[in-house]
Amino acid sequence: MSDNLKDKSVKAFFWVVVDKLGSSTSNFLITIILARLLSPAEFGLLAMVMIFFELASTFIQSGFSFALIREEEISEVDKSTTFIFNLVVAVGCYGLLFAAAPTIANFFSQPMLSSIVRVMGLMLIINALGAIQQTILTHKIDFKSQTKIRFIGVVLSGAIAIVMAYYGWGVWALVAKLLLNEFFSTVLLWVYNSWQLSLVFSWTSFRKLFGFGSRLLAEALIDKFFRQIVQVLIGKFFSVVTLGYYAQANSFANMAANNFQQAIQKITYPILSKLKSDLIRLKEGYRQVIKMSSFFIVPVMILMGVLAGPLLVVTVGEKWLPATLFLQLLCAAGVTYHLNSINLDLLLVLGRVDLCLRIEIVKKLITGILIVIGIQFGIIGLVISQVISYYIAILINSYYTKKFLDYPIGEQLRDVTSSLVFAVIAGLT
């Protein structure tokens, strides 16, 4: 790894740590305050519709950001083409959701969801207006600017949401938090990035980017669907309150596992992409990523699982205590998040998105079978099936890591061993 790349890596890691200490911690504290002011049912209402926005957001991006980050240099035509495509698709997705809102409300037997979907849909258009700016900053490994933007957006939107919740706005406080965060972040992305929009759309550029992104899009849509389907099933077949408990537990687990892993991925993907022609250095890079991720994630997830009940009572209050078992099960799944993500990242770095799609289809077929079996045993059976699917996914995701880097799952687990030992000792004392 060149000295310049090492220097960028160190600076990037520093700012991601600052981001985690600042933005993510602030967001978590805001969520805790909102959880004390609002009811589980209000969190459940929001969780019911998140699948539609996750899928729409993924479709709008269409893998273009990953395609652009892999480029040595991003041309102005590529930037403009991506911007126009994102915006047009975002407007289309919003129109579809606006029209489908009453149907979604009827599906869950929650009339209020119609208005919620139509207002939240504006997030898609706002996000599309700033997506290319964020991609440019990531390509330049400029996480300092992104950290500042994220922190300001989180704090401003969170403060407004807390005031709204205090004055009885209920679920609309949660909607406002999401919508305003997108708005503030997008405005700041334009302020921090000097890119000048040219409104040029090139079919040549589109075909190049979509050639890579379309295959990644299919994989991402499948993954997002199955990540959210548990919430849809809980909302449909159980109660909105139960969904609220699950959503809060999922929020805690994601804060500890997914947020950290996503931060690591933001750094490692653009950096390791520059090493894709040297498999020996690439393997060493991935080993370091796994060791670093495991050192932080594994102990935190085990400790959170052990202390789930007291943690919920102290942070969000006794009314959330029924979420304890959900949190413990999701922490058991969270131990695997980083390994699954890192193994898939290799295929993206190598440009083998065709294999990503193949892997996702196999995994989700297995996940679907597990969900059908699990739901027969009630809500706990459904969540346990979700946990089992993550462990099976590790075996599947690591297949190509062994093939391309000679880095099998056994060797990966040996690299994680020190973190596991530390976590077990910490969890038992």
Coordinates of N, CA and C in Angstrom, one line a residue, residues 229-355:
I229 N -38.4 -8.2 5.5 CA -39.6 -9.0 5.4 C -40.0 -9.5 6.8
V230 N -39.1 -9.6 7.7 CA -39.5 -10.0 9.1 C -40.4 -9.0 9.7
Q231 N -40.0 -7.7 9.5 CA -40.9 -6.6 10.1 C -42.2 -6.6 9.4
V232 N -42.3 -6.9 8.1 CA -43.6 -6.9 7.4 C -44.5 -8.0 8.0
L233 N -43.9 -9.2 8.2 CA -44.6 -10.3 8.7 C -45.1 -10.1 10.1
I234 N -44.2 -9.5 10.9 CA -44.7 -9.1 12.3 C -45.8 -8.1 12.3
G235 N -45.7 -7.1 11.4 CA -46.7 -6.1 11.3 C -48.1 -6.7 10.8
K236 N -48.0 -7.7 9.9 CA -49.2 -8.2 9.3 C -49.8 -9.3 10.2
F237 N -49.1 -10.2 10.8 CA -49.6 -11.3 11.5 C -49.6 -11.2 13.1
F238 N -48.9 -10.2 13.6 CA -48.9 -9.9 15.0 C -49.4 -8.5 15.3
S239 N -48.9 -7.9 16.3 CA -49.5 -6.5 16.6 C -48.5 -5.4 16.3
V240 N -49.0 -4.2 16.1 CA -48.1 -3.1 15.9 C -47.2 -2.8 17.1
V241 N -47.7 -3.2 18.3 CA -46.9 -3.0 19.5 C -45.7 -4.0 19.5
T242 N -46.0 -5.2 19.1 CA -44.9 -6.2 19.0 C -43.9 -5.8 18.0
L243 N -44.3 -5.3 16.9 CA -43.4 -4.8 15.9 C -42.6 -3.6 16.4
G244 N -43.2 -2.8 17.3 CA -42.4 -1.7 17.9 C -41.3 -2.2 18.8
Y245 N -41.6 -3.3 19.5 CA -40.6 -3.9 20.4 C -39.4 -4.5 19.5
Y246 N -39.8 -5.2 18.5 CA -38.8 -5.8 17.6 C -38.0 -4.7 16.9
A247 N -38.6 -3.6 16.4 CA -37.9 -2.5 15.7 C -36.9 -1.8 16.7
Q248 N -37.3 -1.7 17.9 CA -36.4 -1.0 18.9 C -35.2 -1.9 19.2
A249 N -35.4 -3.2 19.3 CA -34.3 -4.2 19.6 C -33.4 -4.2 18.3
N250 N -34.0 -4.2 17.2 CA -33.2 -4.1 15.9 C -32.4 -2.9 15.8
S251 N -32.9 -1.8 16.3 CA -32.2 -0.5 16.3 C -31.0 -0.6 17.2
F252 N -31.1 -1.2 18.4 CA -30.0 -1.3 19.3 C -28.9 -2.2 18.7
A253 N -29.3 -3.4 18.1 CA -28.4 -4.3 17.5 C -27.7 -3.7 16.3
N254 N -28.4 -2.9 15.5 CA -27.8 -2.3 14.3 C -26.8 -1.2 14.7
M255 N -27.2 -0.5 15.8 CA -26.3 0.6 16.3 C -24.9 0.0 16.6
A256 N -24.9 -1.2 17.2 CA -23.6 -1.7 17.7 C -22.9 -2.5 16.6
A257 N -23.6 -3.1 15.7 CA -23.0 -4.0 14.7 C -22.9 -3.3 13.3
N258 N -24.1 -3.1 12.7 CA -24.2 -2.6 11.4 C -23.5 -1.2 11.2
N259 N -23.8 -0.3 12.2 CA -23.2 1.0 12.0 C -21.7 1.0 12.0
F260 N -21.1 0.2 12.8 CA -19.6 0.1 12.8 C -19.1 -0.5 11.6
Q261 N -19.8 -1.6 11.1 CA -19.3 -2.3 9.9 C -19.5 -1.4 8.7
Q262 N -20.6 -0.7 8.6 CA -20.8 0.2 7.5 C -19.7 1.3 7.5
A263 N -19.3 1.8 8.7 CA -18.3 2.8 8.7 C -17.0 2.2 8.2
I264 N -16.6 1.0 8.6 CA -15.4 0.3 8.1 C -15.5 0.1 6.6
Q265 N -16.7 -0.3 6.1 CA -16.9 -0.5 4.7 C -16.7 0.7 3.9
K266 N -17.1 1.9 4.4 CA -17.0 3.1 3.7 C -15.5 3.4 3.5
I267 N -14.6 3.0 4.4 CA -13.2 3.3 4.2 C -12.6 2.2 3.4
T268 N -12.8 0.9 3.7 CA -12.1 -0.1 3.1 C -12.5 -0.4 1.6
Y269 N -13.7 -0.1 1.2 CA -14.1 -0.4 -0.2 C -13.3 0.4 -1.2
P270 N -13.3 1.8 -1.0 CA -12.5 2.6 -2.0 C -11.0 2.3 -1.9
I271 N -10.5 2.0 -0.7 CA -9.1 1.7 -0.5 C -8.7 0.4 -1.1
L272 N -9.4 -0.7 -0.7 CA -9.1 -2.0 -1.2 C -9.3 -2.1 -2.7
S273 N -10.2 -1.3 -3.2 CA -10.5 -1.3 -4.7 C -9.2 -0.9 -5.5
K274 N -8.4 -0.1 -4.8 CA -7.1 0.3 -5.5 C -6.1 -0.8 -5.4
L275 N -6.3 -1.9 -4.6 CA -5.4 -3.0 -4.5 C -5.9 -4.3 -5.3
K276 N -6.9 -4.1 -6.1 CA -7.6 -5.3 -6.7 C -6.7 -6.1 -7.6
S277 N -5.6 -5.4 -8.1 CA -4.7 -6.1 -9.1 C -3.6 -6.9 -8.3
D278 N -3.5 -6.7 -7.0 CA -2.5 -7.4 -6.2 C -3.1 -8.3 -5.2
L279 N -3.4 -9.5 -5.5 CA -4.2 -10.4 -4.6 C -3.5 -10.7 -3.3
I280 N -2.2 -10.7 -3.2 CA -1.5 -10.9 -2.0 C -1.7 -9.8 -1.0
R281 N -1.6 -8.5 -1.5 CA -1.8 -7.4 -0.6 C -3.3 -7.2 -0.3
L282 N -4.1 -7.6 -1.3 CA -5.6 -7.6 -1.1 C -6.0 -8.5 0.1
K283 N -5.4 -9.7 0.1 CA -5.7 -10.7 1.2 C -5.3 -10.1 2.5
E284 N -4.1 -9.6 2.6 CA -3.6 -9.0 3.8 C -4.5 -7.8 4.3
G285 N -5.0 -7.1 3.3 CA -5.9 -6.0 3.7 C -7.2 -6.5 4.3
Y286 N -7.7 -7.6 3.7 CA -8.9 -8.1 4.2 C -8.7 -8.8 5.6
R287 N -7.6 -9.4 5.8 CA -7.3 -9.9 7.1 C -7.3 -8.8 8.2
Q288 N -6.7 -7.7 7.9 CA -6.7 -6.6 8.8 C -8.1 -6.1 9.1
V289 N -8.9 -6.0 8.0 CA -10.2 -5.5 8.2 C -11.0 -6.4 9.1
I290 N -10.9 -7.7 8.9 CA -11.6 -8.7 9.8 C -11.2 -8.6 11.2
K291 N -9.9 -8.5 11.4 CA -9.3 -8.4 12.8 C -9.8 -7.2 13.5
M292 N -9.8 -6.1 12.8 CA -10.2 -4.8 13.4 C -11.7 -4.8 13.7
S293 N -12.5 -5.2 12.7 CA -13.9 -5.3 12.9 C -14.3 -6.2 14.1
S294 N -13.7 -7.3 14.1 CA -14.0 -8.3 15.1 C -13.7 -7.8 16.5
F295 N -12.6 -7.1 16.6 CA -12.1 -6.6 17.9 C -13.1 -5.7 18.6
F296 N -13.8 -4.9 17.7 CA -14.8 -4.0 18.3 C -16.2 -4.6 18.3
I297 N -16.6 -5.3 17.2 CA -18.0 -5.8 17.1 C -18.3 -6.9 18.0
V298 N -17.5 -8.0 18.0 CA -17.8 -9.2 18.8 C -18.0 -9.0 20.3
P299 N -17.1 -8.3 20.9 CA -17.3 -8.1 22.4 C -18.5 -7.2 22.7
V300 N -18.8 -6.2 21.8 CA -20.0 -5.4 22.1 C -21.3 -6.1 21.9
M301 N -21.4 -7.0 20.9 CA -22.6 -7.7 20.7 C -22.8 -8.7 21.8
I302 N -21.8 -9.4 22.2 CA -22.0 -10.4 23.3 C -22.4 -9.7 24.6
L303 N -21.7 -8.6 24.9 CA -22.0 -7.9 26.2 C -23.5 -7.3 26.1
M304 N -23.9 -6.8 24.9 CA -25.2 -6.3 24.8 C -26.2 -7.4 25.0
G305 N -26.0 -8.6 24.4 CA -26.9 -9.7 24.6 C -27.0 -10.1 26.0
V306 N -25.9 -10.2 26.8 CA -25.9 -10.6 28.2 C -26.6 -9.6 29.0
L307 N -26.5 -8.3 28.7 CA -27.1 -7.2 29.5 C -28.3 -6.6 28.9
A308 N -29.0 -7.3 28.0 CA -30.1 -6.8 27.2 C -31.2 -6.2 28.1
G309 N -31.6 -6.9 29.1 CA -32.7 -6.4 29.9 C -32.4 -5.2 30.7
P310 N -31.3 -5.2 31.5 CA -30.9 -3.9 32.2 C -30.6 -2.8 31.3
L311 N -30.1 -3.1 30.1 CA -29.7 -2.0 29.2 C -31.0 -1.3 28.7
L312 N -32.0 -2.1 28.3 CA -33.3 -1.5 27.9 C -33.9 -0.7 29.0
V313 N -33.9 -1.2 30.2 CA -34.6 -0.5 31.3 C -33.9 0.9 31.5
V314 N -32.6 0.8 31.6 CA -31.8 2.0 31.9 C -31.9 3.1 30.8
T315 N -31.9 2.6 29.5 CA -31.9 3.6 28.4 C -33.3 4.1 28.0
V316 N -34.2 3.1 27.7 CA -35.5 3.5 27.1 C -36.6 3.3 28.1
G317 N -36.4 2.7 29.2 CA -37.4 2.6 30.2 C -38.1 1.2 30.3
E318 N -38.8 0.9 31.4 CA -39.4 -0.4 31.6 C -40.4 -0.8 30.6
K319 N -41.0 0.2 29.9 CA -42.1 -0.1 28.9 C -41.5 -0.9 27.8
W320 N -40.2 -0.8 27.6 CA -39.6 -1.5 26.5 C -39.0 -2.9 26.9
L321 N -39.2 -3.3 28.1 CA -38.6 -4.6 28.6 C -39.0 -5.8 27.8
P322 N -40.3 -5.8 27.3 CA -40.6 -7.0 26.4 C -39.7 -7.2 25.2
A323 N -38.9 -6.2 24.9 CA -38.0 -6.3 23.7 C -36.7 -7.1 24.0
T324 N -36.6 -7.5 25.3 CA -35.3 -8.1 25.7 C -34.9 -9.3 24.9
L325 N -35.8 -10.3 24.8 CA -35.5 -11.5 24.1 C -35.2 -11.2 22.6
F326 N -35.9 -10.3 22.0 CA -35.6 -9.9 20.6 C -34.2 -9.4 20.5
L327 N -33.8 -8.5 21.5 CA -32.5 -8.0 21.4 C -31.4 -9.0 21.6
Q328 N -31.6 -10.0 22.5 CA -30.7 -11.1 22.7 C -30.5 -11.9 21.4
L329 N -31.6 -12.2 20.8 CA -31.5 -13.0 19.5 C -30.8 -12.2 18.4
L330 N -31.1 -11.0 18.3 CA -30.5 -10.1 17.3 C -29.0 -9.9 17.5
C331 N -28.7 -9.9 18.8 CA -27.2 -9.7 19.1 C -26.5 -11.0 18.7
A332 N -27.1 -12.2 18.8 CA -26.5 -13.4 18.4 C -26.3 -13.4 16.9
A333 N -27.2 -12.8 16.2 CA -27.1 -12.6 14.7 C -26.0 -11.6 14.4
G334 N -26.0 -10.5 15.2 CA -25.1 -9.4 15.0 C -23.6 -9.7 15.0
V335 N -23.3 -10.8 15.7 CA -21.9 -11.2 15.7 C -21.4 -11.6 14.3
T336 N -22.3 -12.0 13.4 CA -21.9 -12.4 12.1 C -21.9 -11.3 11.0
Y337 N -22.5 -10.1 11.4 CA -22.7 -9.1 10.4 C -21.5 -8.7 9.6
H338 N -20.4 -8.5 10.4 CA -19.2 -8.0 9.7 C -18.5 -9.1 8.8
L339 N -18.6 -10.3 9.2 CA -18.0 -11.4 8.4 C -18.8 -11.5 7.1
N340 N -20.1 -11.5 7.2 CA -20.9 -11.6 6.0 C -20.6 -10.4 5.0
S341 N -20.6 -9.2 5.6 CA -20.4 -8.0 4.7 C -19.0 -8.0 4.1
I342 N -18.0 -8.4 4.9 CA -16.6 -8.3 4.4 C -16.4 -9.3 3.3
N343 N -16.9 -10.5 3.4 CA -16.8 -11.5 2.4 C -17.4 -11.1 1.1
L344 N -18.6 -10.5 1.1 CA -19.3 -10.0 -0.1 C -18.5 -8.8 -0.7
D345 N -17.9 -8.0 0.1 CA -17.2 -6.8 -0.4 C -16.1 -7.2 -1.3
L346 N -15.5 -8.4 -1.1 CA -14.4 -8.8 -2.0 C -14.9 -9.0 -3.4
L347 N -16.1 -9.5 -3.6 CA -16.6 -9.7 -5.0 C -16.8 -8.3 -5.6
L348 N -17.3 -7.3 -4.8 CA -17.5 -6.0 -5.4 C -16.2 -5.4 -5.8
V349 N -15.1 -5.5 -5.0 CA -13.8 -5.0 -5.3 C -13.3 -5.6 -6.6
L350 N -13.5 -6.9 -6.7 CA -13.0 -7.6 -7.9 C -13.9 -7.5 -9.1
G351 N -15.1 -6.8 -8.9 CA -16.0 -6.6 -10.0 C -16.8 -7.7 -10.4
R352 N -16.9 -8.8 -9.5 CA -17.7 -10.0 -9.8 C -19.1 -9.9 -9.2
V353 N -19.9 -8.9 -9.6 CA -21.2 -8.7 -9.1 C -22.1 -9.8 -9.5
D354 N -21.8 -10.5 -10.6 CA -22.6 -11.6 -11.1 C -22.6 -12.7 -10.0
L355 N -21.5 -12.9 -9.3 CA -21.4 -13.9 -8.3 C -22.1 -13.4 -7.0

